[in-house]
Coordinates of C-alpha atoms in Angstrom, one line a residue:
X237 CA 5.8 16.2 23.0
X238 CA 6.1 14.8 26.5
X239 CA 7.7 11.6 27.8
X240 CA 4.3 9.9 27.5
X241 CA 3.0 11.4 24.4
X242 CA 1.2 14.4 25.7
X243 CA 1.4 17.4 24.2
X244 CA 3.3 20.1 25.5
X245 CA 3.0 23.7 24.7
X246 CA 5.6 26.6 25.6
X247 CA 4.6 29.7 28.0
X248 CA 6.0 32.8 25.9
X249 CA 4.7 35.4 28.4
X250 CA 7.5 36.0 31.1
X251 CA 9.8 38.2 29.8
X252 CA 13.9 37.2 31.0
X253 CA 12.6 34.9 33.7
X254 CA 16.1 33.9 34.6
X255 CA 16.8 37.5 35.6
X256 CA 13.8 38.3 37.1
X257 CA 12.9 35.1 38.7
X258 CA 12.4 36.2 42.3
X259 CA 10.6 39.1 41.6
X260 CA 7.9 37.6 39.5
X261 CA 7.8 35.4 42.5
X262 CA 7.4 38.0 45.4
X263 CA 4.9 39.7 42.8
X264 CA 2.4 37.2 42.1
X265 CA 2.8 35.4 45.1
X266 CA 1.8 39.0 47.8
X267 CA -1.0 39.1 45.0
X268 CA -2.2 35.2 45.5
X269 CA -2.1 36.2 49.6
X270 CA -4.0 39.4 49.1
X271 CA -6.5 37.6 46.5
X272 CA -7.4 34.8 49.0
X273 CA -7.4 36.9 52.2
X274 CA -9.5 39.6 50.7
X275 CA -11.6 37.2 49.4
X276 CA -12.5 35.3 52.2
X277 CA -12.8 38.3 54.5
X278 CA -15.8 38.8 52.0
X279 CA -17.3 35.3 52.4
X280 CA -16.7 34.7 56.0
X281 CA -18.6 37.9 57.1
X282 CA -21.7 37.6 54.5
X283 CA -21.7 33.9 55.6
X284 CA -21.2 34.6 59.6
X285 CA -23.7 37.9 59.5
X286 CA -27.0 37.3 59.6
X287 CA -28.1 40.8 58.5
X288 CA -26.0 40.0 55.5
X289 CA -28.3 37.3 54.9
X290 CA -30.0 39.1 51.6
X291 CA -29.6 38.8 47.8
X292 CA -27.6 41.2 47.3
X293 CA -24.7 39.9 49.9
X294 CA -25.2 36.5 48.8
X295 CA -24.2 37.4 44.9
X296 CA -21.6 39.3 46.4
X297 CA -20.2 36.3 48.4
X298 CA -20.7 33.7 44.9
X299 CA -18.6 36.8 43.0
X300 CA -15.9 36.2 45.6
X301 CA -15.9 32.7 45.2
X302 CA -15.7 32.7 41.8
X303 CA -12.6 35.1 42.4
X304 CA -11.3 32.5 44.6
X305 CA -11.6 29.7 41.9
X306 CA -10.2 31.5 39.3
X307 CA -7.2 32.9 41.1
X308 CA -6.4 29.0 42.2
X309 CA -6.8 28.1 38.6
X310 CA -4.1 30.9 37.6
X311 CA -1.6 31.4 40.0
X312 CA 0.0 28.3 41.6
X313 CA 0.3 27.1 38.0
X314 CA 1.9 30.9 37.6
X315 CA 3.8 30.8 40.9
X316 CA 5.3 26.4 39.9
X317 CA 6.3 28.2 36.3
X318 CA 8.2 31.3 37.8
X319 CA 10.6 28.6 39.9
X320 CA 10.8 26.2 36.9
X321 CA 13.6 26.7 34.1
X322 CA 10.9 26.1 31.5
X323 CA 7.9 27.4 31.5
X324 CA 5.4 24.6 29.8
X325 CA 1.6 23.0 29.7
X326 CA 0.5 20.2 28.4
X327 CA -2.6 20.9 25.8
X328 CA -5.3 19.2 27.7
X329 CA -4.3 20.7 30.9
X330 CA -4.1 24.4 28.9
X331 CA -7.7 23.7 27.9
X332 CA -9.0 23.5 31.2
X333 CA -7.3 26.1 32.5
X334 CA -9.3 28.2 29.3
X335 CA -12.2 26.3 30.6
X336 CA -12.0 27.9 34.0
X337 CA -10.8 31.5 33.1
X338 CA -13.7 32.3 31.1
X339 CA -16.4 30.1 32.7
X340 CA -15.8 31.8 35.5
X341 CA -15.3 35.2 34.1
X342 CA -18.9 34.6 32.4
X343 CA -20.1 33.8 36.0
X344 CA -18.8 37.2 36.7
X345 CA -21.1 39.0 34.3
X346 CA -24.0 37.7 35.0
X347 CA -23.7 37.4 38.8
X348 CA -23.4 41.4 37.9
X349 CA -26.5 41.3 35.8
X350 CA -28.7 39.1 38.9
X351 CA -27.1 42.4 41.4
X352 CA -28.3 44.9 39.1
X353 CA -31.8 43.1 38.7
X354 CA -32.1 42.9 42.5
X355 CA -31.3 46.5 42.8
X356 CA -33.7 47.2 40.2
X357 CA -36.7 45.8 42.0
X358 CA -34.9 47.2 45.5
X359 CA -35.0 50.4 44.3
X360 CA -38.2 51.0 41.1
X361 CA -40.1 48.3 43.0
X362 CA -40.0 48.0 46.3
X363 CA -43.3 46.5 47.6
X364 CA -42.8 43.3 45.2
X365 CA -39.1 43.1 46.4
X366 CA -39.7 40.4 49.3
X367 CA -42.0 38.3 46.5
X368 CA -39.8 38.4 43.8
X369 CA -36.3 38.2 45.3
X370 CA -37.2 35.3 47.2
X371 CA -35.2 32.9 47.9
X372 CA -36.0 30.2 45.2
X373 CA -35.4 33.3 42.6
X374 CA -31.5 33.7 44.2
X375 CA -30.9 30.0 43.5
X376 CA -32.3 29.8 40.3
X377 CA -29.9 33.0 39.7
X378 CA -26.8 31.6 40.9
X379 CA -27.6 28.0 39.3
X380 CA -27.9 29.8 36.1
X381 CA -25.1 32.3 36.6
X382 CA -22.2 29.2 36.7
X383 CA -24.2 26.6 34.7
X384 CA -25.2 28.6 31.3
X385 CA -21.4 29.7 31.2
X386 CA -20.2 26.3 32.0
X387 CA -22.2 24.6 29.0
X388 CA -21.3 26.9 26.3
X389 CA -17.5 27.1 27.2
X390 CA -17.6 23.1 27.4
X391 CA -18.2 23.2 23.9
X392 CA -16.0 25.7 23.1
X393 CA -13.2 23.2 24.8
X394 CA -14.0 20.4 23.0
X395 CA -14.3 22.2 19.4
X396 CA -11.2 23.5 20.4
X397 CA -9.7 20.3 21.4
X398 CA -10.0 18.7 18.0
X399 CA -8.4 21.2 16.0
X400 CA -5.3 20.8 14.5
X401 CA -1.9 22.3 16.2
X402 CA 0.5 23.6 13.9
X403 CA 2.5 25.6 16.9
X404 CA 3.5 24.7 20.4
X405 CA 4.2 28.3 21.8
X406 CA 1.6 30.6 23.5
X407 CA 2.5 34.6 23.4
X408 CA 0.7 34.4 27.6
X409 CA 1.6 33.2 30.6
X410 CA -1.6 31.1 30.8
X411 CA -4.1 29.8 28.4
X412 CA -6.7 32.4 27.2
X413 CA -7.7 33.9 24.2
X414 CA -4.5 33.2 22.7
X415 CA -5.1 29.8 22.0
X416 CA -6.3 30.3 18.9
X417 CA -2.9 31.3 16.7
X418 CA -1.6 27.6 17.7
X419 CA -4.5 26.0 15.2
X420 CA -3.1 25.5 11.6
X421 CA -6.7 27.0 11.0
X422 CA -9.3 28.6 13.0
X423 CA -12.6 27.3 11.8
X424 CA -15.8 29.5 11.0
X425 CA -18.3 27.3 12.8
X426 CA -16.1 28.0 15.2
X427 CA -15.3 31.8 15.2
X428 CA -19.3 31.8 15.1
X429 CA -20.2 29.8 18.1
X430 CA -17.4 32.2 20.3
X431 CA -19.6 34.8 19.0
X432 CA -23.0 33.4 20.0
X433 CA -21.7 32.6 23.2
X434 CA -20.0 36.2 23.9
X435 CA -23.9 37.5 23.0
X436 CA -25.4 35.3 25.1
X437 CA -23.1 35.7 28.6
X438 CA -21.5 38.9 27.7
X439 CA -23.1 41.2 25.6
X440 CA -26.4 40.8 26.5
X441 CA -26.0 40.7 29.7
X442 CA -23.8 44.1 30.0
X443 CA -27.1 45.7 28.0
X444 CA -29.7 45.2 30.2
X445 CA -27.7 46.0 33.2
X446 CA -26.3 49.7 31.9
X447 CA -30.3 49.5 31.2
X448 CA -31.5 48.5 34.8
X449 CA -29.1 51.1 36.1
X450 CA -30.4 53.6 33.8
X451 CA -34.1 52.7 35.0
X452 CA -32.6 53.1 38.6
X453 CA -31.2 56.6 38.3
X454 CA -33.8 57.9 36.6
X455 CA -36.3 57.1 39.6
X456 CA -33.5 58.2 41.8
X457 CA -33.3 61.4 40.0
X458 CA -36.5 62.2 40.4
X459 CA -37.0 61.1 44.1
X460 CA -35.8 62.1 48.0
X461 CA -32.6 62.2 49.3
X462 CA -32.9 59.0 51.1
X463 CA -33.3 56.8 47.5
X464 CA -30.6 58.5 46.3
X465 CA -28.4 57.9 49.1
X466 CA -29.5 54.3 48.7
X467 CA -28.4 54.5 44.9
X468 CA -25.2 55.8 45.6
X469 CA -24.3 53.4 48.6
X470 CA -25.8 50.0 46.9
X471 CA -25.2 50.6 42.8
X472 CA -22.0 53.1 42.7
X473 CA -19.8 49.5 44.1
X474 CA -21.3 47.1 41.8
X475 CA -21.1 49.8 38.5
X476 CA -17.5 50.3 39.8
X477 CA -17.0 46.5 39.1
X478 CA -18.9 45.8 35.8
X479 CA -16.4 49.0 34.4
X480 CA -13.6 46.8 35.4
X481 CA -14.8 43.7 33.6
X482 CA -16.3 45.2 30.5
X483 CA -12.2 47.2 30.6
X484 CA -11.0 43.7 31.0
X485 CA -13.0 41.7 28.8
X486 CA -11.9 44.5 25.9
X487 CA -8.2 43.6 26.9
X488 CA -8.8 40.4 26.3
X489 CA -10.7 40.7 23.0
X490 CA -7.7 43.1 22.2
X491 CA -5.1 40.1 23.1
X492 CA -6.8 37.6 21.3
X493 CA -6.8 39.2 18.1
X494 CA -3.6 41.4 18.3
X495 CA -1.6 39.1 19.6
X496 CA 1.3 38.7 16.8
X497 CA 1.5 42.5 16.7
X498 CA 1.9 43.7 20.2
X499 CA 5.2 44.0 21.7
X500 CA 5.8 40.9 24.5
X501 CA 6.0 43.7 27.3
X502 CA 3.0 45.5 26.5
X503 CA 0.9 41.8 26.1
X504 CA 2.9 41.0 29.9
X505 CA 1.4 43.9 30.9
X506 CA -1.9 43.7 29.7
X507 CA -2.7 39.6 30.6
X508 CA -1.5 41.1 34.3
X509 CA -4.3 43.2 34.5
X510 CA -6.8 40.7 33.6
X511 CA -5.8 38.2 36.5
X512 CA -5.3 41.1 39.3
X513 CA -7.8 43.7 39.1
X514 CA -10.9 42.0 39.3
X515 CA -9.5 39.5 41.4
X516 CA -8.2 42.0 44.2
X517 CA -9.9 45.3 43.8
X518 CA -13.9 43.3 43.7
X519 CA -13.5 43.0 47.6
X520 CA -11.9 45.9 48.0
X521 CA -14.6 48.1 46.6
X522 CA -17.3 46.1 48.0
X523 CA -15.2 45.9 51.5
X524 CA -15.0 50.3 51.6
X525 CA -18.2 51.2 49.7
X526 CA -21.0 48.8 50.9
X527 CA -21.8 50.4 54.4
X528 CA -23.1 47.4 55.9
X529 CA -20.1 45.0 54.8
X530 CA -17.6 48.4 55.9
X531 CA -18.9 48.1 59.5
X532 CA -18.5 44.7 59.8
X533 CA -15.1 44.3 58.5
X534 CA -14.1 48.0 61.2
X535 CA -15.4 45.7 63.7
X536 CA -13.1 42.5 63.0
X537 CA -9.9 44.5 62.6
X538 CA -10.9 46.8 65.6
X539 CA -11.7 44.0 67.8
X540 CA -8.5 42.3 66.7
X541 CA -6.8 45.5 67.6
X542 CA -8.1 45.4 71.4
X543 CA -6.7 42.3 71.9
X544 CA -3.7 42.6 71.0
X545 CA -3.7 45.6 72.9
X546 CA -5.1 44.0 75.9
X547 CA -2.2 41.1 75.9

């Protein structure tokens, strides 16, 4: 308990942070300044660009903003734990931070499925492309990308909320999936409604996008080169990063329900990956495999280059 009452729950996750204080901190912290400079490279250029002014760069600038609010949910709340000699979170505070990490993980997927619908028509459907991704459909696509996650994990949160704690120590280094083994008893209506949700913004979703893609390269495969140089330049980056999440979502499926039997340094290892690889490798691929987004960012850093030369 704290001072005024509040719950307080242990961080488990950090293995010896005593010893390895200032490395955890140079770690996360060159990850935080990559995250956030990467990130907004991405933004900034769709947003500046006006030949980047199309569906497809749009959901690619909302997937780096939702990268951008979950690494600020994660790591100064990571970074203020390395320093401290206790690493703690009060319950409610733990439950938004759940809140966040999979809203916004949600987000991700079906930000994924609106890119893989607007490469569908791009690419099967060309003529009805300008009609149907017009710019009411991308709106009504990003509304429904952060909202729908947003409703179901609120009432995850406050299901969650009113369960009974029988433990005050979390096996991660943040609140995720682990949550659950501090309940004296994890509730069916419960377990079921994770399970609806996870249908409805995760496995559903990741269906009919390995089936739009499969839709897509079967025209491809039976067209010109130029369609299948579109394939390969537009798709390859976005199935690059829906691999990543579905790896990452199984991680975190794997965490949740295996969390008393794995060894702490194979659990510290696998909750790192699901806070660094989407967050830094999304812009990365999108920043070297999307031509249009590649020239661009040449230009800044080659521009920036002349000048410096120049003075």
């Amino acid at each position: 308990m704290g001072r005024n009452g509040t719950v307080m729950l242990n961080l488990g996750g950090l293995i010896e942070v005593e010893k390895y204080r200032y490395v955890y901190l140079m770690f996360f912290l060159v990850l935080f300044v990559l995250i956030l400079c990467s990130n907004c490279i991405i933004i900034c250029l769709i947003w500046i660009h006006r030949n980047l002014h199309e569906p497809m760069y749009i959901f690619i600038a909302a997937l780096s903003l939702n990268t951008l609010l979950f690494s600020t949910v994660i790591y100064p709340k990571l970074l203020v734990d390395v320093l401290s000699h206790q690493q703690r979170i009060s319950y409610s505070a733990c439950l938004v931070q759940l809140f966040f990490f999979y809203s916004l993980g949600a987000s991700d997927i079906m930000l994924l499925l609106a890119m893989s619908y607007d490469r569908y028509v791009s690419i099967c459907r060309p003529l009805q492309y300008a009609s149907t991704m017009s710019t009411t459909t991308v709106s009504v696509f990003l509304a429904l990308s952060w909202f729908v996650p947003a409703c179901l994990l609120s009432v995850t949160v406050v299901i969650q909320s009113q369960q009974k704690i029988c433990s005050l120590t979390l096996g991660g280094f943040f609140c995720n999936a682990t949550i659950g083994t501090i309940c004296c008893l994890f509730p069916a209506y419960l377990a079921v409604w994770i399970l609806i949700s996870l249908l409805i913004i995760a496995v559903f979703p990741v269906l009919f996008i390995f089936f739009t893609y499969f839709k897509i390269f079967m025209v491809a495969y039976r067209s010109h080169g130029e369609v299948q140089k579109k394939v390969v330049d537009t798709c390859l980056p976005h199935l690059l990063v829906l691999m990543a999440t579905v790896c990452l979502m199984a991680v975190d499926v794997i965490l949740g329900l295996l969390e008393s039997v794995l060894p702490k340094n194979v659990q510290l290892v696998l909750t790192i990956q699901t806070v660094v690889y989407n967050p830094l490798f999304n812009p990365i691929i999108y920043g070297v495999k999307m031509k249009e987004i590649r020239k661009h960012i040449s230009r800044l850093f080659c521009c920036n280059h002349v000048e410096i030369t120049n003075n």
